[in-house]
Short mmCIF file of C-alpha atoms in Angstrom, two decimals:
data_model
loop_
_atom_site.label_atom_id
_atom_site.label_comp_id
_atom_site.label_asym_id
_atom_site.label_seq_id
_atom_site.Cartn_x
_atom_site.Cartn_y
_atom_site.Cartn_z
CA GLN A 10 2.70 -21.11 -8.00
CA ASP A 11 3.95 -21.88 -4.51
CA PRO A 12 3.74 -25.65 -3.93
CA TYR A 13 4.18 -25.28 -0.17
CA ALA A 14 1.53 -22.57 0.28
CA SER A 15 -1.00 -24.68 -1.63
CA LEU A 16 -0.77 -27.53 0.92
CA ASN A 17 -2.22 -27.55 4.42
CA PRO A 18 0.84 -27.83 6.72
CA ARG A 19 -1.24 -29.54 9.42
CA MET A 20 -2.38 -32.39 7.19
CA THR A 21 -0.39 -35.40 6.06
CA VAL A 22 0.07 -36.04 2.35
CA SER A 23 -2.41 -38.91 2.56
CA GLN A 24 -5.07 -36.64 4.09
CA ILE A 25 -4.41 -33.92 1.49
CA VAL A 26 -4.87 -36.26 -1.48
CA GLU A 27 -7.82 -38.02 0.13
CA GLU A 28 -9.79 -34.85 0.81
CA PRO A 29 -11.24 -34.39 -2.73
CA LEU A 30 -12.17 -38.08 -2.75
CA LYS A 31 -14.28 -37.53 0.38
CA ILE A 32 -16.02 -34.55 -1.17
CA HIS A 33 -16.48 -35.60 -4.82
CA THR A 34 -16.76 -39.39 -4.73
CA GLU A 35 -18.70 -42.07 -2.87
CA LEU A 36 -15.65 -44.23 -2.19
CA LYS A 37 -15.43 -45.79 1.28
CA GLY A 38 -12.44 -45.41 3.59
CA PRO A 39 -10.39 -48.45 2.45
CA GLN A 40 -11.11 -47.65 -1.21
CA ARG A 41 -10.05 -44.04 -0.75
CA ARG A 42 -6.82 -45.00 0.95
CA GLU A 43 -6.03 -47.49 -1.81
CA LYS A 44 -6.58 -44.84 -4.47
CA VAL A 45 -4.44 -42.35 -2.55
CA ILE A 46 -1.51 -44.79 -2.61
CA THR A 47 -2.07 -45.42 -6.33
CA LEU A 48 -2.10 -41.69 -7.11
CA LEU A 49 1.04 -41.05 -5.08
CA GLU A 50 2.84 -43.82 -6.93
CA LYS A 51 1.64 -42.41 -10.26
CA VAL A 52 3.30 -39.09 -9.48
CA GLY A 53 6.53 -40.73 -8.32
CA LEU A 54 6.08 -40.84 -4.54
CA ARG A 55 6.37 -43.94 -2.34
CA GLU A 56 3.70 -45.45 -0.12
CA ASP A 57 5.78 -44.90 3.01
CA GLN A 58 5.78 -41.14 2.33
CA ALA A 59 1.98 -40.91 2.65
CA GLY A 60 2.13 -40.21 6.39
CA ARG A 61 4.57 -37.31 6.11
CA PHE A 62 3.76 -33.60 6.31
CA PRO A 63 4.41 -31.06 3.50
CA HIS A 64 7.47 -29.53 5.20
CA GLU A 65 9.23 -32.91 4.93
CA PHE A 66 9.23 -32.76 1.11
CA SER A 67 11.21 -30.78 -1.46
CA GLY A 68 9.56 -28.24 -3.75
CA GLY A 69 9.30 -30.70 -6.62
CA GLN A 70 7.80 -33.39 -4.37
CA ARG A 71 5.23 -30.95 -3.01
CA GLN A 72 4.20 -30.11 -6.55
CA ARG A 73 3.76 -33.83 -7.21
CA VAL A 74 1.44 -34.00 -4.19
CA GLY A 75 -0.57 -31.12 -5.67
CA ILE A 76 -0.83 -32.95 -8.98
CA ALA A 77 -1.99 -36.14 -7.25
CA ARG A 78 -4.66 -34.19 -5.39
CA ALA A 79 -5.85 -32.55 -8.63
CA LEU A 80 -6.12 -35.97 -10.35
CA ALA A 81 -8.02 -37.58 -7.46
CA PRO A 82 -11.61 -36.78 -8.55
CA ASN A 83 -10.88 -37.78 -12.21
CA PRO A 84 -11.39 -34.32 -13.73
CA ASP A 85 -11.72 -33.55 -17.43
CA LEU A 86 -9.75 -30.32 -17.08
CA ILE A 87 -7.02 -29.15 -14.70
CA ILE A 88 -6.02 -25.49 -14.60
CA CYS A 89 -2.29 -25.14 -13.88
CA ASP A 90 -1.30 -21.57 -12.96
CA GLU A 91 2.51 -21.26 -13.12
CA PRO A 92 2.97 -24.80 -11.73
CA VAL A 93 6.76 -24.89 -12.19
CA SER A 94 7.78 -21.24 -11.80
CA ALA A 95 9.00 -21.78 -8.22
CA LEU A 96 11.11 -24.84 -9.11
CA ASP A 97 14.67 -25.02 -10.40
CA VAL A 98 15.26 -26.06 -14.01
CA SER A 99 16.04 -29.76 -13.43
CA ILE A 100 12.95 -30.22 -11.24
CA GLN A 101 10.86 -28.28 -13.75
CA ALA A 102 11.74 -30.82 -16.43
CA GLN A 103 10.78 -33.73 -14.17
CA VAL A 104 7.40 -32.22 -13.30
CA ILE A 105 6.64 -31.28 -16.91
CA ASN A 106 7.51 -34.77 -18.15
CA LEU A 107 5.31 -36.22 -15.40
CA MET A 108 2.39 -34.04 -16.48
CA VAL A 109 2.81 -35.10 -20.11
CA ASP A 110 2.69 -38.78 -19.10
CA LEU A 111 -0.31 -38.27 -16.84
CA GLN A 112 -2.11 -36.32 -19.55
CA LYS A 113 -1.98 -39.37 -21.79
CA GLU A 114 -2.72 -41.92 -19.06
CA PHE A 115 -5.70 -40.13 -17.50
CA ASP A 116 -6.97 -38.52 -20.73
CA VAL A 117 -7.14 -35.14 -19.01
CA SER A 118 -6.74 -31.66 -20.50
CA PHE A 119 -4.42 -29.07 -18.98
CA LEU A 120 -4.95 -25.32 -19.20
CA PHE A 121 -1.29 -24.46 -18.59
CA ILE A 122 -0.59 -20.83 -17.63
CA ALA A 123 3.05 -19.71 -17.76
CA HIS A 124 5.31 -16.91 -18.95
CA ASP A 125 8.10 -19.24 -20.12
CA LEU A 126 7.22 -20.21 -23.70
CA SER A 127 9.86 -22.95 -23.79
CA VAL A 128 7.93 -24.77 -21.05
CA VAL A 129 4.62 -24.03 -22.74
CA GLU A 130 5.80 -25.44 -26.05
CA HIS A 131 6.92 -28.71 -24.44
CA ILE A 132 3.54 -29.51 -22.92
CA SER A 133 0.97 -27.72 -25.09
CA ASP A 134 -0.82 -28.69 -28.28
CA LYS A 135 -2.12 -25.16 -28.78
CA ILE A 136 -0.86 -21.84 -27.44
CA ALA A 137 -2.74 -18.63 -26.68
CA VAL A 138 -0.78 -15.45 -25.95
CA MET A 139 -2.40 -12.77 -23.79
CA TYR A 140 -1.27 -9.17 -23.57
CA LEU A 141 -2.87 -6.55 -21.28
CA GLY A 142 -5.86 -8.80 -20.73
CA ASN A 143 -6.48 -9.48 -24.40
CA LEU A 144 -5.92 -12.62 -26.46
CA VAL A 145 -3.53 -11.41 -29.14
CA GLU A 146 -2.39 -14.67 -30.73
CA PHE A 147 -3.69 -18.24 -30.89
CA GLY A 148 -2.55 -21.26 -32.85
CA GLU A 149 -0.85 -24.63 -32.92
CA SER A 150 2.16 -24.90 -30.64
CA LYS A 151 4.77 -25.18 -33.41
CA GLN A 152 3.21 -22.38 -35.42
CA VAL A 153 3.23 -19.88 -32.55
CA TYR A 154 6.65 -20.92 -31.32
CA HIS A 155 8.47 -20.87 -34.68
CA HIS A 156 6.43 -18.25 -36.54
CA PRO A 157 5.05 -15.75 -34.02
CA ARG A 158 3.09 -12.87 -35.46
CA HIS A 159 2.37 -10.52 -32.56
CA PRO A 160 5.22 -8.31 -31.21
CA TYR A 161 4.56 -9.48 -27.64
CA SER A 162 4.86 -13.13 -28.71
CA LYS A 163 8.17 -12.32 -30.37
CA ALA A 164 9.39 -10.51 -27.24
CA LEU A 165 8.48 -13.50 -25.05
CA LEU A 166 10.32 -15.92 -27.32
CA SER A 167 13.39 -13.72 -27.46
CA ALA A 168 13.60 -14.00 -23.65
CA VAL A 169 13.74 -17.81 -23.69
CA PRO A 170 17.29 -19.00 -22.80
CA VAL A 171 19.01 -21.00 -25.55
CA PRO A 172 21.65 -23.58 -24.45
CA ASP A 173 23.87 -22.84 -27.43
CA PRO A 174 27.02 -20.68 -27.01
CA LYS A 175 26.93 -19.81 -30.71
CA LYS A 176 23.60 -18.01 -30.21
CA LYS A 177 24.59 -16.07 -27.11
CA ASN A 178 24.56 -12.79 -29.03
CA ARG A 179 21.08 -13.21 -30.48
CA GLN A 180 18.93 -10.12 -30.37
CA ARG A 181 16.65 -9.63 -27.37
CA ILE A 182 13.41 -7.82 -28.19
CA ILE A 183 12.44 -5.21 -25.60
CA LEU A 184 9.01 -3.60 -25.88
CA LYS A 185 9.21 0.12 -25.19
CA GLY A 186 6.73 2.90 -24.58
CA ASP A 187 3.63 3.33 -22.45
CA VAL A 188 0.39 1.50 -22.92
CA LEU A 189 -3.13 2.83 -22.62
CA TYR A 190 -5.28 0.43 -20.62
CA LYS A 191 -8.93 -0.10 -21.41
CA ASN A 192 -10.19 1.95 -18.47
CA ARG A 193 -8.02 4.91 -19.53
CA LEU A 194 -9.34 4.71 -23.09
CA LEU A 195 -12.90 4.63 -21.76
CA MET A 196 -12.22 7.69 -19.59
CA LEU A 197 -10.73 9.60 -22.50
CA ASP A 198 -13.68 8.62 -24.69
CA ILE A 199 -16.14 9.88 -22.08
CA ILE A 200 -14.37 13.23 -21.84
CA ALA A 201 -14.06 13.57 -25.62
CA ASN A 202 -17.83 13.20 -25.96
CA ASN A 203 -18.92 15.04 -22.82
CA ASP A 204 -18.55 18.63 -24.06
CA TRP A 205 -18.81 19.84 -20.40
CA LYS A 206 -22.52 18.97 -20.33
CA ARG A 207 -22.14 16.79 -17.25
CA PRO A 208 -19.74 17.11 -14.30
CA ILE A 209 -16.87 14.61 -14.20
CA TYR A 210 -15.37 13.71 -10.82
CA PHE A 211 -12.26 11.81 -9.75
CA SER A 212 -11.96 10.19 -6.34
CA GLY A 213 -8.84 10.92 -4.33
CA GLY A 214 -6.25 8.49 -3.06
CA ALA A 215 -4.23 8.15 -6.27
CA PHE A 216 -1.50 10.47 -7.48
CA GLY A 217 -0.34 9.02 -10.82
CA ASP A 218 -0.77 11.29 -13.82
CA ASP A 219 -2.63 8.55 -15.70
CA ASP A 220 -5.10 8.13 -12.80
CA TYR A 221 -6.38 11.58 -13.71
CA ILE A 222 -5.92 11.01 -17.46
CA TRP A 223 -3.07 13.54 -17.48
CA MET A 224 -5.36 16.40 -16.42
CA LYS A 225 -4.14 17.10 -12.90
CA GLU A 226 -3.84 20.80 -13.70
CA TYR A 227 -7.56 20.98 -14.49
CA LEU A 228 -8.96 19.77 -11.18
CA GLN A 229 -10.99 21.52 -8.50
CA LEU A 230 -11.16 20.08 -4.99
CA GLU A 231 -14.76 19.72 -3.86
CA GLY A 232 -14.88 18.04 -0.47
CA VAL A 233 -13.17 14.69 -0.91
CA VAL A 234 -13.40 14.47 -4.71
CA TYR A 235 -11.87 16.36 -7.60
CA LYS A 236 -14.03 17.90 -10.31
CA LEU A 237 -12.70 18.34 -13.82
CA VAL A 238 -12.90 22.04 -14.72
CA PRO A 239 -11.76 24.09 -17.76
CA ILE A 240 -9.47 26.19 -15.54
CA ARG A 241 -5.75 25.48 -15.46
CA THR A 242 -4.13 25.44 -12.03
CA PRO A 243 -0.37 24.71 -12.25
CA LEU A 244 0.81 22.03 -9.83
CA ASP A 245 3.07 22.99 -6.96
CA ARG A 246 6.10 20.80 -7.72
CA GLY A 247 7.23 21.20 -4.13
CA ASN A 248 3.95 19.72 -2.88
CA PRO A 249 2.40 17.61 -5.67
CA PHE A 250 -0.18 16.05 -3.33
CA ASP A 251 -2.11 19.32 -3.00
CA MET A 252 -3.79 19.03 -6.37
CA GLY A 253 -6.52 21.23 -7.76
CA ARG A 254 -7.81 24.72 -7.20
CA ILE A 255 -10.29 25.51 -4.42
CA ASP A 256 -13.48 27.52 -4.85
CA THR A 257 -13.69 28.44 -1.16
CA ASP A 258 -17.38 29.37 -1.09
CA LYS A 259 -18.48 26.21 -2.87
CA MET A 260 -16.24 23.85 -0.91
CA TYR A 261 -17.20 25.55 2.35
CA ASP A 262 -20.88 24.85 1.65
CA ILE A 263 -20.06 21.22 0.80
CA VAL A 264 -17.97 20.64 3.93
CA MET A 265 -20.39 22.31 6.33
CA ASN A 266 -23.24 20.14 5.01
CA TRP A 267 -21.46 16.79 5.30
CA LYS A 268 -23.41 14.09 7.16
CA TRP A 269 -21.00 12.82 9.81
CA GLY A 270 -23.11 10.06 11.36
CA ASN A 271 -21.50 8.81 14.59
CA SER A 272 -18.14 10.39 13.86
CA GLY A 273 -16.95 12.18 16.95
CA ASN A 274 -19.11 10.09 19.25
CA THR A 275 -16.96 9.19 22.25
CA GLU A 276 -19.18 6.22 23.13
CA ILE A 277 -18.27 4.09 20.11
CA TYR A 278 -15.10 2.45 18.80
CA HIS A 279 -13.53 4.14 15.79
CA ASP A 280 -11.95 1.35 13.74
CA VAL A 281 -8.60 1.72 11.99
CA GLU A 282 -10.12 2.25 8.53
CA THR A 283 -12.33 5.05 9.83
CA ARG A 284 -9.31 6.74 11.38
CA ARG A 285 -7.34 6.38 8.15
CA ASN A 286 -10.18 7.95 6.20
CA GLY A 287 -9.92 10.83 8.64
CA ILE A 288 -6.52 11.63 7.10
CA THR A 289 -8.24 12.65 3.85
CA TYR A 290 -10.91 14.66 5.64
CA ARG A 291 -8.41 16.46 7.85
CA SER A 292 -6.05 17.21 4.97
CA ASN A 293 -8.77 18.59 2.71
CA MET A 294 -10.40 20.61 5.47
CA SER A 295 -7.00 22.05 6.36
CA ARG A 296 -6.47 23.05 2.73
CA LEU A 297 -9.89 24.72 2.66
CA ALA A 298 -9.24 26.62 5.88
CA SER A 299 -5.84 27.80 4.63
CA ALA A 300 -7.45 29.08 1.42
CA LEU A 301 -10.10 30.88 3.45
CA ILE A 302 -7.39 32.51 5.59
CA GLU A 303 -5.60 33.71 2.44
CA GLU A 304 -8.86 35.36 1.37
CA GLY A 305 -9.32 36.96 4.80
CA LYS A 306 -12.37 34.84 5.67
CA PHE A 307 -11.26 34.09 9.22
CA ASP A 308 -14.75 33.31 10.60
CA LYS A 309 -15.33 30.58 8.02
CA ALA A 310 -11.83 29.19 8.53
CA GLU A 311 -12.47 28.93 12.28
CA LYS A 312 -15.73 27.03 11.67
CA VAL A 313 -13.91 24.55 9.42
CA TYR A 314 -11.21 23.96 12.03
CA ASP A 315 -13.84 23.60 14.78
CA LEU A 316 -15.84 21.11 12.73
CA ALA A 317 -12.77 18.96 12.08
CA MET A 318 -11.84 18.91 15.77
CA GLU A 319 -15.42 18.12 16.79
CA LYS A 320 -16.00 15.29 14.32
CA MET A 321 -12.46 13.87 14.36
CA PRO A 322 -11.26 14.32 17.96
CA VAL A 323 -7.52 14.07 18.51
CA ASP A 324 -7.79 11.31 21.10
CA TYR A 325 -9.89 9.06 18.87
CA PHE A 326 -8.58 9.67 15.35
CA GLU A 327 -4.85 9.77 16.13
CA PHE A 328 -2.41 10.53 13.24
CA TYR A 329 -1.15 13.43 15.32
CA SER A 330 1.45 14.68 12.84
CA LEU A 331 -1.38 15.91 10.58
CA LEU A 332 -2.63 18.32 13.24
CA GLU A 333 0.21 20.85 13.08
CA PRO A 334 -1.62 22.83 10.31
CA PHE A 335 -4.66 23.13 12.60
CA ILE A 336 -2.58 24.54 15.45
CA LEU A 337 -0.85 26.89 13.04
CA GLY A 338 -4.19 27.93 11.49
CA TYR A 339 -5.80 28.75 14.81
CA TYR A 340 -2.84 30.98 15.63
CA GLN A 341 -3.09 32.71 12.25
CA ILE A 342 -6.71 33.68 12.83
CA GLY A 343 -6.00 34.88 16.37
CA LYS A 344 -7.59 31.99 18.23
CA ASP A 345 -4.69 31.29 20.57
CA ASP A 346 -6.77 29.44 23.18
CA LYS A 347 -7.99 26.92 20.59
CA ALA A 348 -4.49 26.55 19.20
CA ARG A 349 -3.18 25.77 22.69
CA GLU A 350 -6.00 23.28 23.29
CA VAL A 351 -5.15 21.28 20.16
CA TYR A 352 -1.43 21.62 20.92
CA GLN A 353 -1.86 20.17 24.41
CA SER A 354 -3.99 17.30 23.06
CA VAL A 355 -1.30 16.37 20.56
CA VAL A 356 1.82 16.74 22.73
CA LYS A 357 0.15 14.69 25.46
CA HIS A 358 0.39 11.69 23.15
CA TYR A 359 3.99 12.44 22.16
CA GLN A 360 4.85 12.65 25.86
CA GLU A 361 3.15 9.31 26.54
CA HIS A 362 5.07 7.70 23.68
CA LEU A 363 8.40 9.12 24.81
CA LEU A 364 7.81 8.08 28.41
CA PHE A 365 7.11 4.54 27.24
CA TYR A 366 10.22 4.48 25.03
CA SER A 367 12.36 5.72 27.90
CA LYS A 368 11.44 2.64 29.99
CA LEU A 369 12.85 0.30 27.36
CA SER A 370 16.38 -1.02 27.40
CA TYR A 371 18.98 0.94 25.45
CA SER A 372 19.22 -1.83 22.85
CA ARG A 373 15.44 -1.70 22.32
CA GLN A 374 15.62 2.08 22.02
CA GLU A 375 18.27 1.74 19.33
CA ALA A 376 16.06 -0.75 17.46
CA ILE A 377 13.16 1.74 17.32
CA GLY A 378 15.32 4.83 17.02
CA ASP A 379 13.38 6.06 13.98
CA GLU A 380 10.14 6.12 15.97
CA ILE A 381 11.74 7.94 18.89
CA PHE A 382 13.39 10.45 16.62
CA SER A 383 10.14 10.96 14.71
CA ASP A 384 8.13 11.74 17.85
CA LEU A 385 10.87 14.04 19.18
CA GLY A 386 11.05 15.85 15.85
CA ARG A 387 7.32 16.38 15.61
CA TYR A 388 7.15 17.50 19.23
CA ARG A 389 9.98 19.98 18.60
CA GLY A 390 8.21 21.21 15.45
CA LEU A 391 5.20 22.20 17.54
CA ILE A 392 7.48 24.09 19.94
CA ASP A 393 8.70 26.05 16.91
CA VAL A 394 5.10 26.98 16.11
CA LEU A 395 4.65 28.30 19.65
CA ALA A 396 7.84 30.33 19.33
CA SER A 397 6.55 31.95 16.15
CA PHE A 398 3.00 32.76 17.33
CA ASP A 399 2.53 32.46 21.11
CA THR A 400 3.87 34.44 24.05
CA GLU A 401 7.45 34.13 25.29
CA GLU A 402 6.25 32.98 28.70
CA TYR A 403 4.12 30.13 27.33
CA THR A 404 6.80 29.06 24.87
CA VAL A 405 9.49 28.89 27.58
CA VAL A 406 7.32 26.70 29.81
CA GLU A 407 6.52 24.28 26.97
CA ALA A 408 10.12 24.19 25.74
CA GLU A 409 11.33 23.25 29.21
CA LYS A 410 8.79 20.41 29.24
CA PHE A 411 10.21 19.25 25.92
CA ASN A 412 13.72 19.25 27.43
CA THR A 413 12.42 17.14 30.32
CA TYR A 414 11.32 14.43 27.90
CA LEU A 415 14.52 14.77 25.90
CA GLN A 416 16.51 14.07 29.06
CA LEU A 417 14.75 10.73 29.50
CA PHE A 418 17.08 9.19 26.95
CA ASN A 419 20.74 8.27 27.40
CA PHE A 420 21.75 10.00 24.19
CA SER A 421 20.50 13.37 25.51
CA GLN A 422 22.37 13.64 28.82
CA ASP A 423 24.80 16.20 27.41
CA GLN A 424 23.57 19.72 28.16
CA ASN A 425 24.63 20.75 24.66
CA ASP A 426 21.82 18.58 23.30
CA MET A 427 19.13 20.47 25.22
CA LEU A 428 16.89 22.99 23.53
CA ASP A 429 18.22 26.46 24.38
CA VAL A 430 14.97 28.40 24.42
CA LYS A 431 16.37 31.91 24.25
CA GLU A 432 19.08 31.21 21.68
CA GLU A 433 17.29 28.72 19.42
CA LEU A 434 13.69 29.88 19.62
CA LEU A 435 12.96 33.30 20.95
CA HIS A 436 15.75 35.09 19.01
CA ASP A 437 14.61 33.50 15.75
CA LYS A 438 11.00 33.98 14.78
CA ASN A 439 11.45 32.22 11.45
CA ASN A 440 11.86 28.69 12.78
CA GLU A 441 11.18 25.85 10.39
CA THR A 442 8.76 23.24 11.67
CA LEU A 443 10.71 20.30 10.27
CA LEU A 444 12.08 17.06 11.69
CA ASP A 445 15.63 18.29 11.33
CA THR A 446 15.18 20.72 14.22
CA ILE A 447 16.36 18.02 16.67
CA PRO A 448 20.01 18.61 17.67
CA GLN A 449 22.41 16.86 15.33
CA ALA A 450 24.08 14.95 18.17
CA ILE A 451 20.80 13.21 18.95
CA GLU A 452 20.11 12.39 15.31
CA ASP A 453 23.61 10.94 14.96
CA SER A 454 23.07 8.67 17.96
CA MET A 455 19.97 7.21 16.25
CA GLN A 456 21.86 6.05 13.16
#
């Protein structure tokens, strides 16, 4: 599809075309080079161009090089996947005409894959139309092109441009409606014949209604998977990612019996994918703990929080913004010391980030303003949590630290931009822990 991407930029055209001859034939060096020149001439390139690199050719010329390379081992069949889609119309015609001539000269068959039926008709003897992975129509080129039978074939043909002003108002066929894919039909068939005799589970990570066969309101979160249950739980439209009900006793038993392997081991490297998977574990464990708190099961909630912090330490699993619910949860169950411990672990990283950003030039700071604003906003959100649940003394000390980091940036030199602890925090115990808690003047300077 991309004639440049299909060619090795470090090889000359001669080397590119010669490579299949080295692999698939027993031709010697002089014979190979002679055939390379012959092939290049067959596709309309000159001998003196053989020593050039791909970047020295136009798109159409690069595609000619690809055709020469494909013809080199004298194949019976060449598969052409959208060979002219990246070329303009005039070059398309040249390449298609070349392929027709070569087809006759080399007696080779082309399996030509394209979405433009006008191009397909010009080169093909027979046409097969595929729709959603299925072969829906097959026949002689003229038959399919002039008398299509399947609606998708008709829609494709109606999209072909016609160079005739008199036909500019011809009707364009647009297929409407949703389509059920095979896997969805199989899933629905399984459910229709299951009669609740066996449990049916969905893995997480997807949020489309069709991914759960339109049964999101009949899910129960069990660890990291969702079980289909005959109990309707309306979705929270304000937070559609928290799907499914939670049976706290059952999920608690599942979570507390997970096999964690080396997770939490400070002597090994935790790769990026492992840390990303930790997002799911943290989120689901946080949901479980919150449900336990709502039911007054504070001891179990504390064990869930402790397990998450033990097996996914802050310093090794990162994604610090997801830890605010853990700090909040510890406060809600009266474990202020643990809440402070997680808080300090998280803000330490925000402070390191902000200190690094402050050393950059002002132009660099402007370029990454979103990142700076994001870290400031999340840091400030945690201060709001302290103001709502911790002591006035502790909150004042931490808020002043926040102001110290805020002052590291040029846009926060005005005293009006500083966080006024008594006015903004301590007199308002209903603070929102959102990014918009940063003073507006600072946010404006980031735009």
